[in-house]
Short mmCIF file of C-alpha atoms (C1' of nucleotides) in Angstrom, two decimals:
data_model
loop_
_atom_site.label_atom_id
_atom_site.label_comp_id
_atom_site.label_asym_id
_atom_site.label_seq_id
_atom_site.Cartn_x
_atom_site.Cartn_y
_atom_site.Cartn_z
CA UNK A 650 0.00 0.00 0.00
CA UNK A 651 1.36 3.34 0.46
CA UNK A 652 3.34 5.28 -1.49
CA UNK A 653 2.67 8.52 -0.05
CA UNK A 654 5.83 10.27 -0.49
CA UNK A 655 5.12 13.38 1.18
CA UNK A 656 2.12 15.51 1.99
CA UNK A 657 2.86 18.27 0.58
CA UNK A 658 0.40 19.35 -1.90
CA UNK A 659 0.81 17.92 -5.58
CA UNK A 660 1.67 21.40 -7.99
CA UNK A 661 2.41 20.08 -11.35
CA UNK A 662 -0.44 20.90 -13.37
CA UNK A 663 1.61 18.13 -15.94
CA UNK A 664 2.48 15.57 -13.57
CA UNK A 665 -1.02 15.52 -12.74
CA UNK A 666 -2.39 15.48 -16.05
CA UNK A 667 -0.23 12.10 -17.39
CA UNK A 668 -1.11 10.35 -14.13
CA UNK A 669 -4.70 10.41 -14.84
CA UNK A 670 -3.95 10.01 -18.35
CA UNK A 671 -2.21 6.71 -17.41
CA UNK A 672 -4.89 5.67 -15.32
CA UNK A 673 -7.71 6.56 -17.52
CA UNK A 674 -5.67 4.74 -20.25
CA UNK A 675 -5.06 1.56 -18.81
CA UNK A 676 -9.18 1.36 -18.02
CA UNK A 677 -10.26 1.85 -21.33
CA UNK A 678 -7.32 -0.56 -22.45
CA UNK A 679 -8.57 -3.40 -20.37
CA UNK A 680 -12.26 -2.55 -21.69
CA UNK A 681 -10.88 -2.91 -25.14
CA UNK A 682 -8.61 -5.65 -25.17
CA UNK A 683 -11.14 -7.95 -25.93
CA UNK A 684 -11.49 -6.74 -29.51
CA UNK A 685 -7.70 -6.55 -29.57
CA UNK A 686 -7.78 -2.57 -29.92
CA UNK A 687 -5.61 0.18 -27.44
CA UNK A 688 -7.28 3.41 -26.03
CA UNK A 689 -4.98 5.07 -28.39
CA UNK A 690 -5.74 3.17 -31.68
CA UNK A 691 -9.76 3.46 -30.61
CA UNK A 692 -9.56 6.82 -30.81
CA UNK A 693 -7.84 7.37 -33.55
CA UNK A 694 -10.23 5.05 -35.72
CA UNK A 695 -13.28 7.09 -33.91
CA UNK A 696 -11.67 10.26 -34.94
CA UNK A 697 -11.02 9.28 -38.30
CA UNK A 698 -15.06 8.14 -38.30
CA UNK A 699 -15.87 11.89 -37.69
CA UNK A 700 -14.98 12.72 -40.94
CA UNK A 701 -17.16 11.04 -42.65
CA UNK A 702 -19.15 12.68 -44.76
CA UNK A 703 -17.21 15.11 -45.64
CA UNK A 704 -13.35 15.34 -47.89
CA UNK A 705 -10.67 12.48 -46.02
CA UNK A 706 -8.36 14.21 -43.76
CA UNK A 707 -4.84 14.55 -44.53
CA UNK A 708 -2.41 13.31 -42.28
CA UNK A 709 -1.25 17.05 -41.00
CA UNK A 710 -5.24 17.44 -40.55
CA UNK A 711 -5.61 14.12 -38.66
CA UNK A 712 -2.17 15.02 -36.30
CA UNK A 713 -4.25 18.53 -35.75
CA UNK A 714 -7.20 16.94 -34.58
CA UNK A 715 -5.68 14.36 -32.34
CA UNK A 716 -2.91 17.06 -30.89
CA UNK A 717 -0.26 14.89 -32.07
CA UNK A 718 2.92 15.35 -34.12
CA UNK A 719 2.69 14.25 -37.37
CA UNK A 720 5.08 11.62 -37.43
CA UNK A 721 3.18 10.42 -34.62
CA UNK A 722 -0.14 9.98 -36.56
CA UNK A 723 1.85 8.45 -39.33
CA UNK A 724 3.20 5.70 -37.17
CA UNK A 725 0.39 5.25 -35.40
CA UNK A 726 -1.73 4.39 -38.15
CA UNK A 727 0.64 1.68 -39.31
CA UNK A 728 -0.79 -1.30 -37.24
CA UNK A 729 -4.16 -0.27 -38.38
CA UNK A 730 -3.12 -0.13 -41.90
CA UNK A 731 -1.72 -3.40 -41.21
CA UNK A 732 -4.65 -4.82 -39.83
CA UNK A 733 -7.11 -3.41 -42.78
CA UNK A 734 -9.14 -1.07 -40.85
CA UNK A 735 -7.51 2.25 -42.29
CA UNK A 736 -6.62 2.97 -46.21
CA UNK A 737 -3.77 6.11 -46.94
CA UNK A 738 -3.55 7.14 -50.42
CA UNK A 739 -2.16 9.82 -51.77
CA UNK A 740 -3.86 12.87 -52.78
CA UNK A 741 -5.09 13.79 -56.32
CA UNK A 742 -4.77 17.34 -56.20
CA UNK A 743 -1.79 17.47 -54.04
CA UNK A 744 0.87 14.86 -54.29
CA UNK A 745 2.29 15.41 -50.98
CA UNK A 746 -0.30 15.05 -49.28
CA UNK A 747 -2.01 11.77 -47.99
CA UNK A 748 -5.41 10.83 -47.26
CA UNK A 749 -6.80 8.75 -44.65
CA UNK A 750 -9.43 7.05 -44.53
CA UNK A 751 -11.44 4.04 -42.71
CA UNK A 752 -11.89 0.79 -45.07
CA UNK A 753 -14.87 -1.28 -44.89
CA UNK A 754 -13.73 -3.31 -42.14
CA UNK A 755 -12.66 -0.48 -40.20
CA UNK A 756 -16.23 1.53 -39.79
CA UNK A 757 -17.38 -2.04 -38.65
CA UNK A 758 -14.33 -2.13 -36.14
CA UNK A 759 -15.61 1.31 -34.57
CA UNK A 760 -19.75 -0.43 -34.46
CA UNK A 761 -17.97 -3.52 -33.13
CA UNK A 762 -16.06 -1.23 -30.26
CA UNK A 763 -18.89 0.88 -29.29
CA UNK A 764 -20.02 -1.53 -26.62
CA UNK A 765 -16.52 -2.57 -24.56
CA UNK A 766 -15.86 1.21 -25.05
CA UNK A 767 -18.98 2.36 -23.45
CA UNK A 768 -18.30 -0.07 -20.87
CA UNK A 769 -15.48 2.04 -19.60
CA UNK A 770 -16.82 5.27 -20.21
CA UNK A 771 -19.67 3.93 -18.25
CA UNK A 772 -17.21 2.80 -15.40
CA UNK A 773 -15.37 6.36 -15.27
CA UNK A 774 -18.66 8.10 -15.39
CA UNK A 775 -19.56 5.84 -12.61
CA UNK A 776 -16.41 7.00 -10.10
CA UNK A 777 -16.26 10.48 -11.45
CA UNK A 778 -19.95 11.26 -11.78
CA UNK A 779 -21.35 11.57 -15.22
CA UNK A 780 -22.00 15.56 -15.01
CA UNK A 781 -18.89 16.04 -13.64
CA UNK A 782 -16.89 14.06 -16.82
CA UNK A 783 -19.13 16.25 -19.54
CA UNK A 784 -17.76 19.25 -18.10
CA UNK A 785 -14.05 17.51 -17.08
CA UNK A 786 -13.97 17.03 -20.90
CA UNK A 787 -14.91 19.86 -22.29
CA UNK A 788 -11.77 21.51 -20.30
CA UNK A 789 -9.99 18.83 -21.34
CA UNK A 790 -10.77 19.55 -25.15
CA UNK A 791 -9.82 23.12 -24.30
CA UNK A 792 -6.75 22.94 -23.56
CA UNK A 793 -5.88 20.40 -25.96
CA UNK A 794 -7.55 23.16 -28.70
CA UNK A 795 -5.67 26.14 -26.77
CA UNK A 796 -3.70 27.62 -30.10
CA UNK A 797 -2.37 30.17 -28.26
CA UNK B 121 -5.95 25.41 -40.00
CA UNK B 122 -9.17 23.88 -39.31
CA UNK B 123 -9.05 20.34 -38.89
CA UNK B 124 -12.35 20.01 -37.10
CA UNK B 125 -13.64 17.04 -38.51
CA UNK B 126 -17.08 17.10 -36.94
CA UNK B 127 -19.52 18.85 -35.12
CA UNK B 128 -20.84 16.20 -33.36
CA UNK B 129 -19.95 16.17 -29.19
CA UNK B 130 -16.57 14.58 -28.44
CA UNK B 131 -17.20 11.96 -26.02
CA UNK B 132 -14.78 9.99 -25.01
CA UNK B 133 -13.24 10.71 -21.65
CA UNK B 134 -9.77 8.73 -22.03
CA UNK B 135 -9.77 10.73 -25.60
CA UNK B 136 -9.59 14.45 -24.07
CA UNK B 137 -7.48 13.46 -21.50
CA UNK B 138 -4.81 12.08 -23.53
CA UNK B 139 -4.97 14.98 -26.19
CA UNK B 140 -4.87 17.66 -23.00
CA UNK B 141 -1.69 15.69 -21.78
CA UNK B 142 0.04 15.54 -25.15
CA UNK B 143 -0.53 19.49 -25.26
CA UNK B 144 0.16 20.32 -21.74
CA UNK B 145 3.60 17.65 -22.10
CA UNK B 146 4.69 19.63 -25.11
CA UNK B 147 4.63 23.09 -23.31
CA UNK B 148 6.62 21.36 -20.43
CA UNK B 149 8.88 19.55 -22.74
CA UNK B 150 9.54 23.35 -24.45
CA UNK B 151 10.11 24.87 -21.22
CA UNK B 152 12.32 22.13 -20.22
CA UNK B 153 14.62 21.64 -23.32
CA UNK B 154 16.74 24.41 -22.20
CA UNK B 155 18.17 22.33 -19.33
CA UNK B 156 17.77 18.62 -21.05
CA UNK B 157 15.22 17.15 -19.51
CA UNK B 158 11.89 15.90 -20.69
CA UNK B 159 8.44 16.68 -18.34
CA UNK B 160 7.99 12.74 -17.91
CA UNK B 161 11.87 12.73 -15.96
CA UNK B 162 10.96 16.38 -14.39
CA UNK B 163 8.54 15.05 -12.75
CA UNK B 164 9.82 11.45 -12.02
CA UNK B 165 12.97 13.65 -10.47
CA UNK B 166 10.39 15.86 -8.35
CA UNK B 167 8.42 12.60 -7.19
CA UNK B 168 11.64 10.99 -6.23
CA UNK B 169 12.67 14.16 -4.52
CA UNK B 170 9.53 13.82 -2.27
CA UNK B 171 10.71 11.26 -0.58
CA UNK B 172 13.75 13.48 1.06
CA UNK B 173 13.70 12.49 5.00
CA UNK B 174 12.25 9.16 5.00
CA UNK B 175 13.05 5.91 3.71
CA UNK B 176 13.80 6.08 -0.29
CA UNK B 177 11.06 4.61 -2.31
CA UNK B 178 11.48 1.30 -3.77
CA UNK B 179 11.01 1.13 -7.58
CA UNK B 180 7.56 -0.81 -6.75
CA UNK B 181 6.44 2.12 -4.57
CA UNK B 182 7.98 4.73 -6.53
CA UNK B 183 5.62 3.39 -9.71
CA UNK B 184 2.70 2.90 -7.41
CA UNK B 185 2.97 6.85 -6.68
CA UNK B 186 4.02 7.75 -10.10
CA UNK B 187 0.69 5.75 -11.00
CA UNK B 188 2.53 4.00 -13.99
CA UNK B 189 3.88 0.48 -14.56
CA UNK B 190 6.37 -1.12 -12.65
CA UNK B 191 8.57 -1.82 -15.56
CA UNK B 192 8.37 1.48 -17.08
CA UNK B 193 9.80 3.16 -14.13
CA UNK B 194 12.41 0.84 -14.25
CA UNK B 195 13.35 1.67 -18.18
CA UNK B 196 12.60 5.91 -16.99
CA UNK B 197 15.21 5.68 -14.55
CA UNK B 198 17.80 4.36 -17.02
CA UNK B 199 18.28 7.72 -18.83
CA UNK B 200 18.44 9.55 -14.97
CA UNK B 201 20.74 7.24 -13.47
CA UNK B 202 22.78 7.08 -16.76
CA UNK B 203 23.00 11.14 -16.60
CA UNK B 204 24.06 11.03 -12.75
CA UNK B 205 20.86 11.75 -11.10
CA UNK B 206 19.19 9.11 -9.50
CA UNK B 207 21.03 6.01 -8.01
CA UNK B 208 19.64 2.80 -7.73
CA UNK B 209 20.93 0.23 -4.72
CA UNK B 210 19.53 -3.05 -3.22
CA UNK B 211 17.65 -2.92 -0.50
CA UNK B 212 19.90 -4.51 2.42
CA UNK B 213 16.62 -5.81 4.37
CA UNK B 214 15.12 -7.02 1.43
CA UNK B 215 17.31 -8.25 -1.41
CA UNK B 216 14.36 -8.30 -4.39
CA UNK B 217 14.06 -4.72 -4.15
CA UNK B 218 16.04 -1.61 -5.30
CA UNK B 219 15.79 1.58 -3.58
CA UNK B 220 15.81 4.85 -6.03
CA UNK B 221 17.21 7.70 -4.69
CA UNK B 222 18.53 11.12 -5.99
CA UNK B 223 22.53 12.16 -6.44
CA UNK B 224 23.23 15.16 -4.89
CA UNK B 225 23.49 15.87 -8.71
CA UNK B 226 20.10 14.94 -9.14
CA UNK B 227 19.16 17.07 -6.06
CA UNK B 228 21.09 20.07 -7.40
CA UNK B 229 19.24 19.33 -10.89
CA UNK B 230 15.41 19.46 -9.28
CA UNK B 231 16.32 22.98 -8.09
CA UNK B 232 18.20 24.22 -11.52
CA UNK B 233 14.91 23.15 -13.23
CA UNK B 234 12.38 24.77 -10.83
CA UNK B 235 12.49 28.15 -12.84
CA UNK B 236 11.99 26.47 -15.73
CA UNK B 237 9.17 24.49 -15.13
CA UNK B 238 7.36 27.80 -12.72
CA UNK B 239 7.59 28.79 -16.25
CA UNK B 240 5.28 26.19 -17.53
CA UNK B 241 3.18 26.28 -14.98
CA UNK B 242 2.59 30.22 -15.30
CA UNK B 243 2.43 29.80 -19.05
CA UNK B 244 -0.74 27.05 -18.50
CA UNK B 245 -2.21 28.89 -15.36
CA UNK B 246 -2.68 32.00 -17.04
CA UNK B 247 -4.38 30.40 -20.08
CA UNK B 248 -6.48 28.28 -17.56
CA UNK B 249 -6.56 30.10 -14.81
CA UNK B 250 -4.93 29.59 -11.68
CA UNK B 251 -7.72 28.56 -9.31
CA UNK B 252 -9.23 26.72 -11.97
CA UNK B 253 -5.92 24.63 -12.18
CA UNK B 254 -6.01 23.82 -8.81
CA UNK B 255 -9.64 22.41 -8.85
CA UNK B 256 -8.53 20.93 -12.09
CA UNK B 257 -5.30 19.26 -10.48
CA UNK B 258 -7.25 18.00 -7.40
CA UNK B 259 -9.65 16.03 -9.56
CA UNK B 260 -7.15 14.58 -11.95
CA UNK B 261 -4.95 13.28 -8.96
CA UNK B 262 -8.11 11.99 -7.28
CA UNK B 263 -8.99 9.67 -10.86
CA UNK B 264 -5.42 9.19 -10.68
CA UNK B 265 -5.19 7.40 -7.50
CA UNK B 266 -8.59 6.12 -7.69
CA UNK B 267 -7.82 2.35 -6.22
CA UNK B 268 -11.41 1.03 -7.14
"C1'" DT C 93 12.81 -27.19 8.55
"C1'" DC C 94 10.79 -27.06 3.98
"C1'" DC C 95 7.96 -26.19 0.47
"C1'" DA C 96 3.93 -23.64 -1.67
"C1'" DG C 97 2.41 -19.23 -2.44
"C1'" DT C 98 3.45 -14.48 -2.74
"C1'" DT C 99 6.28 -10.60 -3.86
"C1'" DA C 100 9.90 -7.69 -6.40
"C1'" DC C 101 12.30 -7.38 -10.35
"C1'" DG C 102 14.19 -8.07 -15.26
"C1'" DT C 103 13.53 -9.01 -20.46
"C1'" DG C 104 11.30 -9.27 -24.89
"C1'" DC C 105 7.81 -7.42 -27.55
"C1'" DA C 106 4.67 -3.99 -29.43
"C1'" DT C 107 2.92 0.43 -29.56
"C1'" DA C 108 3.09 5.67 -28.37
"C1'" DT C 109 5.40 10.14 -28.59
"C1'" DG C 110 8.05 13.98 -30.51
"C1'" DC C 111 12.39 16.22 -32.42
"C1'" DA C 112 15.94 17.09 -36.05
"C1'" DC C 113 16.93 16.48 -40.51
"C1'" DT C 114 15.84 15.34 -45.34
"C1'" DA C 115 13.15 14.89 -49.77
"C1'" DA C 116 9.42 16.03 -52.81
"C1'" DT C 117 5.96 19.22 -54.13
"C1'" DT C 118 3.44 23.38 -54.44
"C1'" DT C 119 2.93 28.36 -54.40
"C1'" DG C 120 3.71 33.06 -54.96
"C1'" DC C 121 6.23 36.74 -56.51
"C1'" DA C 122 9.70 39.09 -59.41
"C1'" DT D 322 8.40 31.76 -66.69
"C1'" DG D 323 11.51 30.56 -62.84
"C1'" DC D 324 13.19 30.26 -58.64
"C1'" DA D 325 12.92 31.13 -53.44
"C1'" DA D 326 9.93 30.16 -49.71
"C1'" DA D 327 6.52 27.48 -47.70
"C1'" DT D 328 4.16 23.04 -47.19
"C1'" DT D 329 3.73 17.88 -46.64
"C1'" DA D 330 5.61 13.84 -45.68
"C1'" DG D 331 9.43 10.22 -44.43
"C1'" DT D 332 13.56 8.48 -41.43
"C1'" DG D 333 16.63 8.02 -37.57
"C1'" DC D 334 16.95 8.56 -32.85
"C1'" DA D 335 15.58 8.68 -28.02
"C1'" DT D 336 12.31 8.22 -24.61
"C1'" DA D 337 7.53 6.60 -22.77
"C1'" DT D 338 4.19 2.96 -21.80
"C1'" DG D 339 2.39 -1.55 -20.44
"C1'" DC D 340 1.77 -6.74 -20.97
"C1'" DA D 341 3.34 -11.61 -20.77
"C1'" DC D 342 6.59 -14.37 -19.10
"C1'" DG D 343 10.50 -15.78 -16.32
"C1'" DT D 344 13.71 -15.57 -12.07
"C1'" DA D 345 15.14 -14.66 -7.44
"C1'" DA D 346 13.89 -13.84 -2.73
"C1'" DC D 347 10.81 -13.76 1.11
"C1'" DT D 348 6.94 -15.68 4.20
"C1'" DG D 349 3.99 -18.56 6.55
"C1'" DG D 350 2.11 -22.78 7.72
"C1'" DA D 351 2.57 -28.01 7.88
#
DNA sequence: TCCAGTTACGTGCATATGCACTAATTTGCA
DNA sequence: TGCAAATTAGTGCATATGCACGTAACTGGA
């Protein structure tokens, strides 16, 4: 038990932020593993899923939107290339660029996750109160958006 | 600019917390170049550092606190002990465990980087707010060390 | 005392994360 | 038109993160 290092009060807005990140990580992990799918890779399919509808996101666009460095995305999206659920192609009306996109098996992926990732949205929502995580995440979301 | 894929609510609670902590990380990491070290050893070195008059953690304890794997600690000390800022010993009353303790180097490092990272900390706190960040830390900590 | 169960750690593997540097392409201005 | 500047992506490197599996050491009861 334990592991109380000292009582002085916690300060590092940071520290703070990756612990619960870490914690909040490994839950949804565990919720997902059944489909053989990380936190990270969930959301990443999800947020490629927003787009439909509307043009494919580039890969700078997709790094944007996840608030991740663009060699990041790229690598990222590698095991789910891999595994069929994403398709990259290169742009038509700009050769550097690169479009991603979710393949056929890879919109059924997201339906197939919904459930084990409710589950542990349901189990946060549960500890943290549901109220309480709408408006955690919509500071959340702010800061990750803060182009300032 | 742009990149906003969809109007639709963004829901997922492990989702915004990882983005925030890849944003927030990258202002620390900024902050923190000048004097070579990353926000993830910044703050192992601070946790480590909170230890200072009782018995140094053990690398079990120190990952309990740090609320992350007890291998990964393991690997994130290499770099610190490497550099001269952490040592790692045996335990004498317990030979399966290591104690992790700072060098006076590392000691001497936590308080070179403390302007630094006050500079991080400003830089979010004014964009946030500074009470806000408090109310914000407490509730990240508390998911964070949520033993459920 | 001795062994079964528990505890603390290390290693191999796979993914996650971002920076510096490089290559290809596009764009805008002279 | 033509080239300098800006944009988009890829690679190499280093660290971050956790799981499965294996080993050594401790602990408690028969």
């Amino acid at each position: 038990m334990a592991a109380t290092p000292s009582s002085r009060p916690y300060l590092c807005n940071c520290g703070a932020l990756r612990k619960a990140s870490r914690r909040v990580s490994r839950l949804y992990d565990e919720a997902l593993a059944p489909i053989g799918l990380g936190s990270s890779q969930h959301t990443l399919l999800v947020e490629i899923s927003r787009w439909e509808g509307s043009q494919a996101p580039t890969l700078w666009e997709l790094a944007e939107s996840m608030v991740m460095d663009r060699t990041t995305i790229a690598r990222n999206l590698k095991p789910l290339e891999r595994d069929g659920y994403v398709a990259i192609r290169p742009s038509k009306t700009d050769r550097r660029s690169k479009l991603v996109s979710l393949t056929a098996a890879g919109t059924a992926k997201v339906a197939e996750s919904k459930p084990y990732w409710l589950q542990a949205q349901k189990a946060f929502e549960r500890a943290f109160g549901a109220k309480e995580a709408a408006v955690l995440r919509e500071q959340l979301l702010s800061i990750a958006n803060d182009h300032a």
